[in-house]
mmCIF file of C-alpha atoms and ligand atoms in Angstrom:
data_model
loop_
_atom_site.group_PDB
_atom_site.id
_atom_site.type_symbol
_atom_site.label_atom_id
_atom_site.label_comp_id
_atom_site.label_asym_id
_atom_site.label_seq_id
_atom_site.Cartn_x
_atom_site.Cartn_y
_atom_site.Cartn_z
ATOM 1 C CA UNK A 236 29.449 -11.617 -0.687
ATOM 2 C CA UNK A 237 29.656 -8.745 -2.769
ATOM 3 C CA UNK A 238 27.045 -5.975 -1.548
ATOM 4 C CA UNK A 239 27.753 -2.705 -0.862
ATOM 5 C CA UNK A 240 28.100 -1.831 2.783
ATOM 6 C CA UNK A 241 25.718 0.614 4.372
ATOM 7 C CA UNK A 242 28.159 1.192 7.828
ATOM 8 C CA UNK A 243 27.223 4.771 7.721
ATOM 9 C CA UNK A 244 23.667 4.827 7.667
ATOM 10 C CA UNK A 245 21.027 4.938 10.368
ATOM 11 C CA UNK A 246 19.721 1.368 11.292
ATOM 12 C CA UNK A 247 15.477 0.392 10.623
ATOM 13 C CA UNK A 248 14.681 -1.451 14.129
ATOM 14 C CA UNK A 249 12.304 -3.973 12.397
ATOM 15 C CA UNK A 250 13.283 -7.314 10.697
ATOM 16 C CA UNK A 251 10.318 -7.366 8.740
ATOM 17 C CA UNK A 252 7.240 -4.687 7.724
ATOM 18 C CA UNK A 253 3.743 -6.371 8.680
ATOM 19 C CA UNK A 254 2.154 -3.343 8.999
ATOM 20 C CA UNK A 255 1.694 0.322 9.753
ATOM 21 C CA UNK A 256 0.642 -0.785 13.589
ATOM 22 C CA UNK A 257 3.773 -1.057 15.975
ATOM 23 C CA UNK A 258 5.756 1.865 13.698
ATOM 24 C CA UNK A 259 6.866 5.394 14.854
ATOM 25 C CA UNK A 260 5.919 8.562 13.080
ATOM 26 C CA UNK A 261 10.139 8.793 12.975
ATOM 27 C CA UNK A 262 10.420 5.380 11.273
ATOM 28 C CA UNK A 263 7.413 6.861 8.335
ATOM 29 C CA UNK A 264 9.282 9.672 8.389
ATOM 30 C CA UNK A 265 12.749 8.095 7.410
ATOM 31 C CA UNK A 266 11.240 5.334 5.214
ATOM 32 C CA UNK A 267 9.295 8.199 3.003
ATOM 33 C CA UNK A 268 12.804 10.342 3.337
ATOM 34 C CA UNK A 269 14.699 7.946 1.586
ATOM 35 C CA UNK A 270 12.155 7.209 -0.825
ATOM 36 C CA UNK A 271 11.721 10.687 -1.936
ATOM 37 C CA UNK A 272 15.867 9.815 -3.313
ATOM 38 C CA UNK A 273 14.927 6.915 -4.976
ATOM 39 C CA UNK A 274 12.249 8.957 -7.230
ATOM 40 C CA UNK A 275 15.112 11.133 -8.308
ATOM 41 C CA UNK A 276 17.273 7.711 -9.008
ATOM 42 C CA UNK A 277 14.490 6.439 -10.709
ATOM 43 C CA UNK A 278 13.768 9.525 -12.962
ATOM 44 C CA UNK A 279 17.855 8.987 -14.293
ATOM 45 C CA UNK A 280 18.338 7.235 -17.359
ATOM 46 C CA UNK A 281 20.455 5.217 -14.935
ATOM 47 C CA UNK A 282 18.129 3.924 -12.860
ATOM 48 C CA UNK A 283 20.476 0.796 -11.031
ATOM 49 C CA UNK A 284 22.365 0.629 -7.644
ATOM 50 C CA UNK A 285 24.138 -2.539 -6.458
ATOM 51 C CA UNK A 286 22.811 -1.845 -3.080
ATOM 52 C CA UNK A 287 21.261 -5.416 -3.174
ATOM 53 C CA UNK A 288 24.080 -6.974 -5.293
ATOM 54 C CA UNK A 289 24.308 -11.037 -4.048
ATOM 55 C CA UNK A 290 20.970 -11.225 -2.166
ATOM 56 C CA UNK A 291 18.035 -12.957 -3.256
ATOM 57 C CA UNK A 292 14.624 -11.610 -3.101
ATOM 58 C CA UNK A 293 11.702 -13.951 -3.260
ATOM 59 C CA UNK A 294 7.938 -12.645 -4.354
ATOM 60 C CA UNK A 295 5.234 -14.756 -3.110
ATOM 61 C CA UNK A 296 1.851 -13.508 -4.223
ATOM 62 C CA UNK A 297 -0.894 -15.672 -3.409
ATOM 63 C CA UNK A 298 -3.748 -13.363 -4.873
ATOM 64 C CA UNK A 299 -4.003 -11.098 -8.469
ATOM 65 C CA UNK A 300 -2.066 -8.145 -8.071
ATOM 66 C CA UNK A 301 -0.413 -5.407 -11.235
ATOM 67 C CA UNK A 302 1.090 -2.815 -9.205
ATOM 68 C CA UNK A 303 2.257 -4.205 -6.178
ATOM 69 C CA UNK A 304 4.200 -7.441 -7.629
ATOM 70 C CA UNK A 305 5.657 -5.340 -10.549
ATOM 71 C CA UNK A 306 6.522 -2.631 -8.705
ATOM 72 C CA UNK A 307 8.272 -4.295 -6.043
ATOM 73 C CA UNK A 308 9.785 -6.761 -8.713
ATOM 74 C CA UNK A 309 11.400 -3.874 -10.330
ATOM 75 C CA UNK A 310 12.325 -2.077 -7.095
ATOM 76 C CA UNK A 311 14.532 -5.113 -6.581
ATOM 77 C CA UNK A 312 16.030 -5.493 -9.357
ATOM 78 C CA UNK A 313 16.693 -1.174 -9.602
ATOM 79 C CA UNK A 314 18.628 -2.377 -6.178
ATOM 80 C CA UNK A 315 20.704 -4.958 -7.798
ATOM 81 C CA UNK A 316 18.783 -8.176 -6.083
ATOM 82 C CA UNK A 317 18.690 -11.413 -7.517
ATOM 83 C CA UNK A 318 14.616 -11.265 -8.130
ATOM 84 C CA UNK A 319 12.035 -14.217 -8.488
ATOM 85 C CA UNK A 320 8.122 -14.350 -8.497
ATOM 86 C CA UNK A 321 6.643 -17.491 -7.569
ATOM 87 C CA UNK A 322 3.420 -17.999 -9.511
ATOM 88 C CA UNK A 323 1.018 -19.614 -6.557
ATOM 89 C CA UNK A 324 -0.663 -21.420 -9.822
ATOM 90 C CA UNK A 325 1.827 -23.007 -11.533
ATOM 91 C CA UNK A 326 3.510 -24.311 -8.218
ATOM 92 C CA UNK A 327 2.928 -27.189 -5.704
ATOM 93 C CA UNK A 328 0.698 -24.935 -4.230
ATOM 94 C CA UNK A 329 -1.670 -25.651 -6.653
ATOM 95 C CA UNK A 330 -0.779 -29.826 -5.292
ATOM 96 C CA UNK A 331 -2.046 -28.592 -1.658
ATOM 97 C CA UNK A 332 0.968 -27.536 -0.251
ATOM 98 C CA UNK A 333 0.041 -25.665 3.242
ATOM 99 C CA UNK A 334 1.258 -22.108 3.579
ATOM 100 C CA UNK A 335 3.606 -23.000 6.206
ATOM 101 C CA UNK A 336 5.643 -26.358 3.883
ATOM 102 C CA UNK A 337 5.556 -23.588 1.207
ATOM 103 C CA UNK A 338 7.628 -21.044 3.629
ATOM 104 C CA UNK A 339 10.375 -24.224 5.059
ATOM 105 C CA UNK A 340 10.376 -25.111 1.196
ATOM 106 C CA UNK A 341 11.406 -21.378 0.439
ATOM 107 C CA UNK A 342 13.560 -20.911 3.267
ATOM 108 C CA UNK A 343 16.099 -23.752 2.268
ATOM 109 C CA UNK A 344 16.524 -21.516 -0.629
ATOM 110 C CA UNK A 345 18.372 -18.568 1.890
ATOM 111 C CA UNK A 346 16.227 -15.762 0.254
ATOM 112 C CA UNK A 347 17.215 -12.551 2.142
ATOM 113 C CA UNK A 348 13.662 -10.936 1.201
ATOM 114 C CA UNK A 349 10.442 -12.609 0.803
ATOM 115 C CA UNK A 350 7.578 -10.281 -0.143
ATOM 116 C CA UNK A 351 3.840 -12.342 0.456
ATOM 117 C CA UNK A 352 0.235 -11.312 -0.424
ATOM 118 C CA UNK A 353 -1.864 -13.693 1.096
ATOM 119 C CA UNK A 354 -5.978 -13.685 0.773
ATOM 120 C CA UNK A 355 -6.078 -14.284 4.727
ATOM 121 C CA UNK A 356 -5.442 -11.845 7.309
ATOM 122 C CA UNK A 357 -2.969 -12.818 9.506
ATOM 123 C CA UNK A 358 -0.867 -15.151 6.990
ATOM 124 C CA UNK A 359 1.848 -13.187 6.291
ATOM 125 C CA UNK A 360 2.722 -12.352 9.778
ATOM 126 C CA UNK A 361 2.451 -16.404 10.829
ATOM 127 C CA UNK A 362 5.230 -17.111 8.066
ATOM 128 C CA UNK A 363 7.460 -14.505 8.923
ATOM 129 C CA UNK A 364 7.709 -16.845 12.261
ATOM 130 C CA UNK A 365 8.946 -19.677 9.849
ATOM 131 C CA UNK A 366 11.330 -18.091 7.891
ATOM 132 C CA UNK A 367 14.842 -16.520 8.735
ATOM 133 C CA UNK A 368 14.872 -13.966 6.377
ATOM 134 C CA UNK A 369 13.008 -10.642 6.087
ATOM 135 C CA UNK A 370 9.218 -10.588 5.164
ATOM 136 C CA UNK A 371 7.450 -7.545 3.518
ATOM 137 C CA UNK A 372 3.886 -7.583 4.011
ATOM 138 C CA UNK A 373 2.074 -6.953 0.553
ATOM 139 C CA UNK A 374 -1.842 -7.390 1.217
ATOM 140 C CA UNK A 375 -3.077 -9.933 3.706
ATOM 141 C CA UNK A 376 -6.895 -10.427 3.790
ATOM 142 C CA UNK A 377 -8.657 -7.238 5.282
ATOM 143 C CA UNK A 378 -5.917 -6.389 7.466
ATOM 144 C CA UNK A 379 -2.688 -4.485 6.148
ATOM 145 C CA UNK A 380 -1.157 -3.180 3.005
ATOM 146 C CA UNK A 381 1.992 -1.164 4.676
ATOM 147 C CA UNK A 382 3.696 -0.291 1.124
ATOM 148 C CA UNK A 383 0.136 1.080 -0.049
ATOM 149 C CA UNK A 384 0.160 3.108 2.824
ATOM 150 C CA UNK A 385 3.572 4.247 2.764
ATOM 151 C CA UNK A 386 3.568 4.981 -1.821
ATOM 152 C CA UNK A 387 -0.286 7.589 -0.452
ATOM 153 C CA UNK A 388 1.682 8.981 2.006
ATOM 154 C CA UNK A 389 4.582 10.224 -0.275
ATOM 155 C CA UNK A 390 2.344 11.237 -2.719
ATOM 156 C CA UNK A 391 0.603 13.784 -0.601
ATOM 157 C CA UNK A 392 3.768 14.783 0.906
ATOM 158 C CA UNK A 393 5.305 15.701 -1.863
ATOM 159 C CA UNK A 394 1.789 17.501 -3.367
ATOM 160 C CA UNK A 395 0.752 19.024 -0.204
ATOM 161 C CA UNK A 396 3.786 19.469 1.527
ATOM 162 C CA UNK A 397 2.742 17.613 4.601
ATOM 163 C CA UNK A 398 0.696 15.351 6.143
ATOM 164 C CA UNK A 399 0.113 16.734 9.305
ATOM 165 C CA UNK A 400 -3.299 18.572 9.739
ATOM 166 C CA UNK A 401 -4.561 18.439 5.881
ATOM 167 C CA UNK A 402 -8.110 16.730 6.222
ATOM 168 C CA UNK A 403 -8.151 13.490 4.055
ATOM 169 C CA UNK A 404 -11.226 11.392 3.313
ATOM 170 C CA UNK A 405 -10.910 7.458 2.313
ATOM 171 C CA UNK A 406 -14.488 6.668 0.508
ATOM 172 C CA UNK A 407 -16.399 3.268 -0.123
ATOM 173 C CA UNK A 408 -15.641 -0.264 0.795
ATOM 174 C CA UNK A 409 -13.564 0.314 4.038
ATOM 175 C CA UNK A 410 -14.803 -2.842 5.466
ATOM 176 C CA UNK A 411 -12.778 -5.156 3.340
ATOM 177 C CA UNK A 412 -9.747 -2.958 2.500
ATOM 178 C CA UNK A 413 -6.291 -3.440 3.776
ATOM 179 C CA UNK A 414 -5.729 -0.423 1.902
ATOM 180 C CA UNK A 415 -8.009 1.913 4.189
ATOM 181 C CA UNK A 416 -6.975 -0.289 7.899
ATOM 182 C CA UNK A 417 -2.731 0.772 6.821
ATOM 183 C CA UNK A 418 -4.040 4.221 5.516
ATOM 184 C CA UNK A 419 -6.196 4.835 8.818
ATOM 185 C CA UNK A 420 -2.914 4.036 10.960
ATOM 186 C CA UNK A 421 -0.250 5.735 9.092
ATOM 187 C CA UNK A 422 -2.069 9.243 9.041
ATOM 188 C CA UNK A 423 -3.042 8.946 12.404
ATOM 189 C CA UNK A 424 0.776 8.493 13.316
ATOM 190 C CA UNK A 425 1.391 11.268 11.212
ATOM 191 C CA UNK A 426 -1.494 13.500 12.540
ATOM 192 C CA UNK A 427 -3.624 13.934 9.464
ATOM 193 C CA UNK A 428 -7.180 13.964 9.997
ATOM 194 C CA UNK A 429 -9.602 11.029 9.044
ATOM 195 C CA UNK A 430 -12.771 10.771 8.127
ATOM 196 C CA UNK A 431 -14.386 7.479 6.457
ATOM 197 C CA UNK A 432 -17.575 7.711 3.850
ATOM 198 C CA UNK A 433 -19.504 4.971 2.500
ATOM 199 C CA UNK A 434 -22.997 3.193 3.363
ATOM 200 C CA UNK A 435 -23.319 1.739 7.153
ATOM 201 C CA UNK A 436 -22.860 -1.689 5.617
ATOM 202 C CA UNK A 437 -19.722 -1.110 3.856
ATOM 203 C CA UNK A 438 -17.716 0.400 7.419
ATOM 204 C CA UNK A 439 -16.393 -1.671 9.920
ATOM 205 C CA UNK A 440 -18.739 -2.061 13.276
ATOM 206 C CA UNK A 441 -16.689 0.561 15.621
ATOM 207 C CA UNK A 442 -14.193 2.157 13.127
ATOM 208 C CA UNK A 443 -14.704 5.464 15.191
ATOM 209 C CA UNK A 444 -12.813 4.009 17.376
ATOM 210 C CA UNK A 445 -10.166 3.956 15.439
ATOM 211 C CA UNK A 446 -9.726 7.768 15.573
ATOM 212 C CA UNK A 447 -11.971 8.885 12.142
ATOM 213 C CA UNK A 448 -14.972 10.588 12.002
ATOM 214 C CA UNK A 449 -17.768 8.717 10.306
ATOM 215 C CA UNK A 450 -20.511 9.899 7.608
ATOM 216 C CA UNK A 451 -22.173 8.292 5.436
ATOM 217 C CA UNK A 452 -23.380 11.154 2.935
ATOM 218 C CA UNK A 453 -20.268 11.845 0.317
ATOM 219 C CA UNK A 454 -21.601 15.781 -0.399
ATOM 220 C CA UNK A 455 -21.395 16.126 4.065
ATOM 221 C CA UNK A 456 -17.919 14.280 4.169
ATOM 222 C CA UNK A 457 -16.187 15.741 1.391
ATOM 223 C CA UNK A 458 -16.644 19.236 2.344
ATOM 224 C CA UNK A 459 -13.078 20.999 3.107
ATOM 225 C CA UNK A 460 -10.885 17.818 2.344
ATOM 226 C CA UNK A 461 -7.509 18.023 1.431
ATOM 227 C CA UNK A 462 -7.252 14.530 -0.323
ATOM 228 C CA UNK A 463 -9.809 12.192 -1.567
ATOM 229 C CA UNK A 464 -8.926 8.447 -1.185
ATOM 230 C CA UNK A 465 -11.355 6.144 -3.513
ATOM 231 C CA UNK A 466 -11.728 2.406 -2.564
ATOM 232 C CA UNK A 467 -12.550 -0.048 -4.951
ATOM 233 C CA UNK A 468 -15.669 -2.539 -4.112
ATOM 234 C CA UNK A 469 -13.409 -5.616 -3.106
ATOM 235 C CA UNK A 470 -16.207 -8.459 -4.493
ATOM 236 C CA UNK A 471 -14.163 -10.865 -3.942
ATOM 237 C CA UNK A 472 -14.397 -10.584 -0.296
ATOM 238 C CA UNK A 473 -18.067 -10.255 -0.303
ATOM 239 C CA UNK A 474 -20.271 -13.134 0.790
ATOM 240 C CA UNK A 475 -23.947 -11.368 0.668
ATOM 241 C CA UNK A 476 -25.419 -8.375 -0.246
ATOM 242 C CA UNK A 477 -24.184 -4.914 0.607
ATOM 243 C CA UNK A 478 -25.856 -2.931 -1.570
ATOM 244 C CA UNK A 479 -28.842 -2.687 -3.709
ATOM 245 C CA UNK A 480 -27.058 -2.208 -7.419
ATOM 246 C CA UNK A 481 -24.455 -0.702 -8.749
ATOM 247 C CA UNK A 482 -25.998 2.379 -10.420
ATOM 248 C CA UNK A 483 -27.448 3.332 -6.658
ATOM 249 C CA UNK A 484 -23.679 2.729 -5.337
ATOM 250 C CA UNK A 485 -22.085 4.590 -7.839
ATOM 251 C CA UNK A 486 -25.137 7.535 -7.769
ATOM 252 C CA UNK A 487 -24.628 7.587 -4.058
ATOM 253 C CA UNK A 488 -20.963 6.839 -3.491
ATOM 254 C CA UNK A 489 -19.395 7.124 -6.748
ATOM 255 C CA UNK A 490 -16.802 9.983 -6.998
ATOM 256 C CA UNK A 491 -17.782 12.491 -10.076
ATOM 257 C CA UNK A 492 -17.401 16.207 -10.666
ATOM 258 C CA UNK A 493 -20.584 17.231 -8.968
ATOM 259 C CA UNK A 494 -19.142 15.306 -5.536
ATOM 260 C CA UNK A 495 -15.972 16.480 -6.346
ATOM 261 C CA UNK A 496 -16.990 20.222 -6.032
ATOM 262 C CA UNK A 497 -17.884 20.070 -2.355
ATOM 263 C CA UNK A 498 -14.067 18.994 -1.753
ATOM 264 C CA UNK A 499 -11.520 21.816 -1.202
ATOM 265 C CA UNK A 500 -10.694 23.140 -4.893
ATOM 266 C CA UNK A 501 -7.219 21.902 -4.876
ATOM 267 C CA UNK A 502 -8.388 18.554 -4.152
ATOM 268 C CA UNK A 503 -6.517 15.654 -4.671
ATOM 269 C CA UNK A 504 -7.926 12.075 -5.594
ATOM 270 C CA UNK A 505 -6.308 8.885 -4.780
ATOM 271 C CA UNK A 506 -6.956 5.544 -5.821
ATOM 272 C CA UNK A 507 -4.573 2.408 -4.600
ATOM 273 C CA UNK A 508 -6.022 0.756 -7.963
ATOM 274 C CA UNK A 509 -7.411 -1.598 -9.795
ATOM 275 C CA UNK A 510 -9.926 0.652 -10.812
ATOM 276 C CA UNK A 511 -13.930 0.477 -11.884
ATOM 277 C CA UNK A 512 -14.608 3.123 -13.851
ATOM 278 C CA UNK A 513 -18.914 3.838 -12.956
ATOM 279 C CA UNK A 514 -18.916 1.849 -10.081
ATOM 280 C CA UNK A 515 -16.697 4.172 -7.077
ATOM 281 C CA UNK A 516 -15.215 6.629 -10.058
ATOM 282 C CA UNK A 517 -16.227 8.490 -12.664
ATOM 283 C CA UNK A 518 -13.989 8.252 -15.823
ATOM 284 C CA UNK A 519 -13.464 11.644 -16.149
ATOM 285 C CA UNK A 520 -12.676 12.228 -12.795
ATOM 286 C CA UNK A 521 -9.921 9.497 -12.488
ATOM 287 C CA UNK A 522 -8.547 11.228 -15.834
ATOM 288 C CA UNK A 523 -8.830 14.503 -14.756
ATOM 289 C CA UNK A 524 -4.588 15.540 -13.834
ATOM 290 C CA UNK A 525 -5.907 18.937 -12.102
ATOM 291 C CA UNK A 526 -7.141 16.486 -9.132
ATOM 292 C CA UNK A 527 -5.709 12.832 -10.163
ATOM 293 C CA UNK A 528 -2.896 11.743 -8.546
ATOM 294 C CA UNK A 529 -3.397 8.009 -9.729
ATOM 295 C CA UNK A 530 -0.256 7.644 -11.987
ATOM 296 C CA UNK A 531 1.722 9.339 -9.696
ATOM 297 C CA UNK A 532 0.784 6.709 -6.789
ATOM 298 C CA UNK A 533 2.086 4.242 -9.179
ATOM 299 C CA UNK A 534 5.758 6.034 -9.697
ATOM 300 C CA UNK A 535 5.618 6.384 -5.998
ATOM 301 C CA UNK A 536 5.286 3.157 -5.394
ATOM 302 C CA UNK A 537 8.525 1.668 -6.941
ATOM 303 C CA UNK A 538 10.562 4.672 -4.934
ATOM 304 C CA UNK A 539 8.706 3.447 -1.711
ATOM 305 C CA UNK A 540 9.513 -0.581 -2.038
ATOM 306 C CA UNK A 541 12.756 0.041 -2.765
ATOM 307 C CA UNK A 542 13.158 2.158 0.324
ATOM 308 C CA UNK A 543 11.807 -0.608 2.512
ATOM 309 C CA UNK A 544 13.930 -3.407 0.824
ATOM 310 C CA UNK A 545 17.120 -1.136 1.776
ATOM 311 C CA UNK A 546 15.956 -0.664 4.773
ATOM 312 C CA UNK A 547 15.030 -4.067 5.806
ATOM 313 C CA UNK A 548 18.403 -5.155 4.759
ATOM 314 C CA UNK A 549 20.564 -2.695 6.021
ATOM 315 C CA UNK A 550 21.629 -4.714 9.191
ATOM 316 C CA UNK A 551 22.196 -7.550 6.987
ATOM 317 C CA UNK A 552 24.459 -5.273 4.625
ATOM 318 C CA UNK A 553 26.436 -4.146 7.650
ATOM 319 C CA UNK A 554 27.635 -7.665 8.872
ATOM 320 C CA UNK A 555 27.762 -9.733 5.360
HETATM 321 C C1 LIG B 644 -5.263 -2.951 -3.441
HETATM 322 C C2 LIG B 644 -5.134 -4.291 -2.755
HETATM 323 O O1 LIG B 644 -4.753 -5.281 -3.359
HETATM 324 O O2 LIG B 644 -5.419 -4.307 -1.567
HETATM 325 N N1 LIG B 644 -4.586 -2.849 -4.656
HETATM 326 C C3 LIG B 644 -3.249 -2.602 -4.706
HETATM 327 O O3 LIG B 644 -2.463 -3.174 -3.999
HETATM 328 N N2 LIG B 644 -2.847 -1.636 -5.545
HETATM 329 C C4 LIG B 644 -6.666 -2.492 -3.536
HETATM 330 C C5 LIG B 644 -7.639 -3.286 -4.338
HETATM 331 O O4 LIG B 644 -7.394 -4.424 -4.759
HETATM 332 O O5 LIG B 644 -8.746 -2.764 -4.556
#
């Protein structure tokens, strides 16, 4: 094999990232370290390493994504990896084929890297039991999003300077977001404060308990925060009715330049994406670049996944 070794560098004690849950403020810290130098590689003209040269990186995406698949298909291939994306509707999936033939199918392949979003919470972490390689959690269900998690948390870093002790506030449909459970872990790790906003039915029964205070009026809960984190209404995940209409939602919840104003003035506003304009932002807030810091998630994003996918292989690197 023809990779580049990695003897020097410090070891990542995890064969695969599930989740926030179960890592160290150290390992955040490292993991957003090194991907701070991969947004100066990626800013080059030059933008390839051969870090990854010879191994094979598999993307298994088993609901709609933009940003995560593309950005972690390009992180790959900035490494050097062999890179494929296996379209769940144009395969035997389509024929039936459980989750669990899918990964032994996969797995005769000797992929090194297998990156799954999977609608069910739970999934990802029961085929990373079936395969030998490593597995990258990219959305499963309601339950994680680690990468999301990791791309927010270098984007206030580098804005704020920190994480520790800024106030942030994650607004809307925490119930059903990954997004919100990986956030609500990482900055308590990293000892950023945490409050949730959104309607009672919208927030998990018990989230206090997850160390964030709770309101449910924006104007109350944005007052002094650092960062603003918007969550889109995930519809897909609804079965009933959590609100009255979307006009109330967005009057009540909605993030525009009146809300805003009760946030610290150097505010920043976050959104993991896909957006809806009028529903949980207002256009000209999410286009606003005094407070927006969407695009910039984005860009942080690639830096991020290709942090973890030379981490994650590192050990691998060593002995090949
Ligand atoms: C999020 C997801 O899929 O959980 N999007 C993303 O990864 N950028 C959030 C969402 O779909 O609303």
């Amino acid at each position: 094999m023809s990779s580049a070794k990695a003897t020097s560098l410090p070891a990542f004690n995890h064969k695969h990232l599930l989740g926030i849950e179960g890592l160290t403020e150290a390992e955040i810290t490292q993991i957003l370290d090194l991907a701070d130098q991969y947004v100066d590689q990626n800013r080059q003209t030059d933008k390839k390493k051969n870090l990854l040269n010879g191994l094979t990186q598999i993307n298994l995406f088993y609901e709609n994504s933009t940003r995560t698949l593309m950005s972690f298909e390009l992180a790959g291939k900035r490494l050097g990896a062999d890179v494929i994306n296996m379209s769940t509707s144009s395969s035997s999936i389509k024929k039936g084929e459980t989750l669990l033939d899918t990964a032994s199918t996969l797995n005769a392949m000797h992929p090194d890297l297998l990156v799954v979003r999977h609608g069910s919470s739970g999934a990802v972490k029961l085929l990373s039991r079936k395969v030998d390689c490593a597995v990258l959690n990219a959305g499963d269900g309601k339950h994680e999003h680690p990468t999301q998690a990791l791309l927010d948390a270098l984007t206030i870093r580098r804005r704020k300077g920190r994480l520790a002790r800024l106030t942030v506030a994650i607004c809307g449909d925490v119930l059903h977001s990954r997004v919100a459970r990986s956030n609500i872990h990482l900055l308590n790790i990293m000892g950023t404060r945490v409050r949730v906003i959104g309607p009672p039915t919208l927030l998990p029964a018990g989230v206090e308990k997850m160390g964030v205070e709770v309101y449910h009026d924006m104007i109350q809960g944005l007052k002094g925060c650092d960062i603003i984190m918007m969550l889109r209404l995930q519809t897909e995940r609804m079965h009933g009715a959590y609100f009255p209409t979307i006009s109330e939602y967005f009057s009540l919840y909605g993030l525009d330049a009146e809300k805003l104003s009760h946030a610290k003035e150097d505010a920043l506003i976050l959104h993991p994406g896909p957006m809806n304009r009028g529903v949980e932002i207002d256009a000209a807030v999410a286009d606003d670049l005094a407070h927006s810091a969407i695009q910039e998630q984005v860009e942080m994003g690639v830096a991020v996944r290709m942090a973890c996918l030379d981490l994650l292989t590192r050990s691998k690197r060593e002995t090949s």
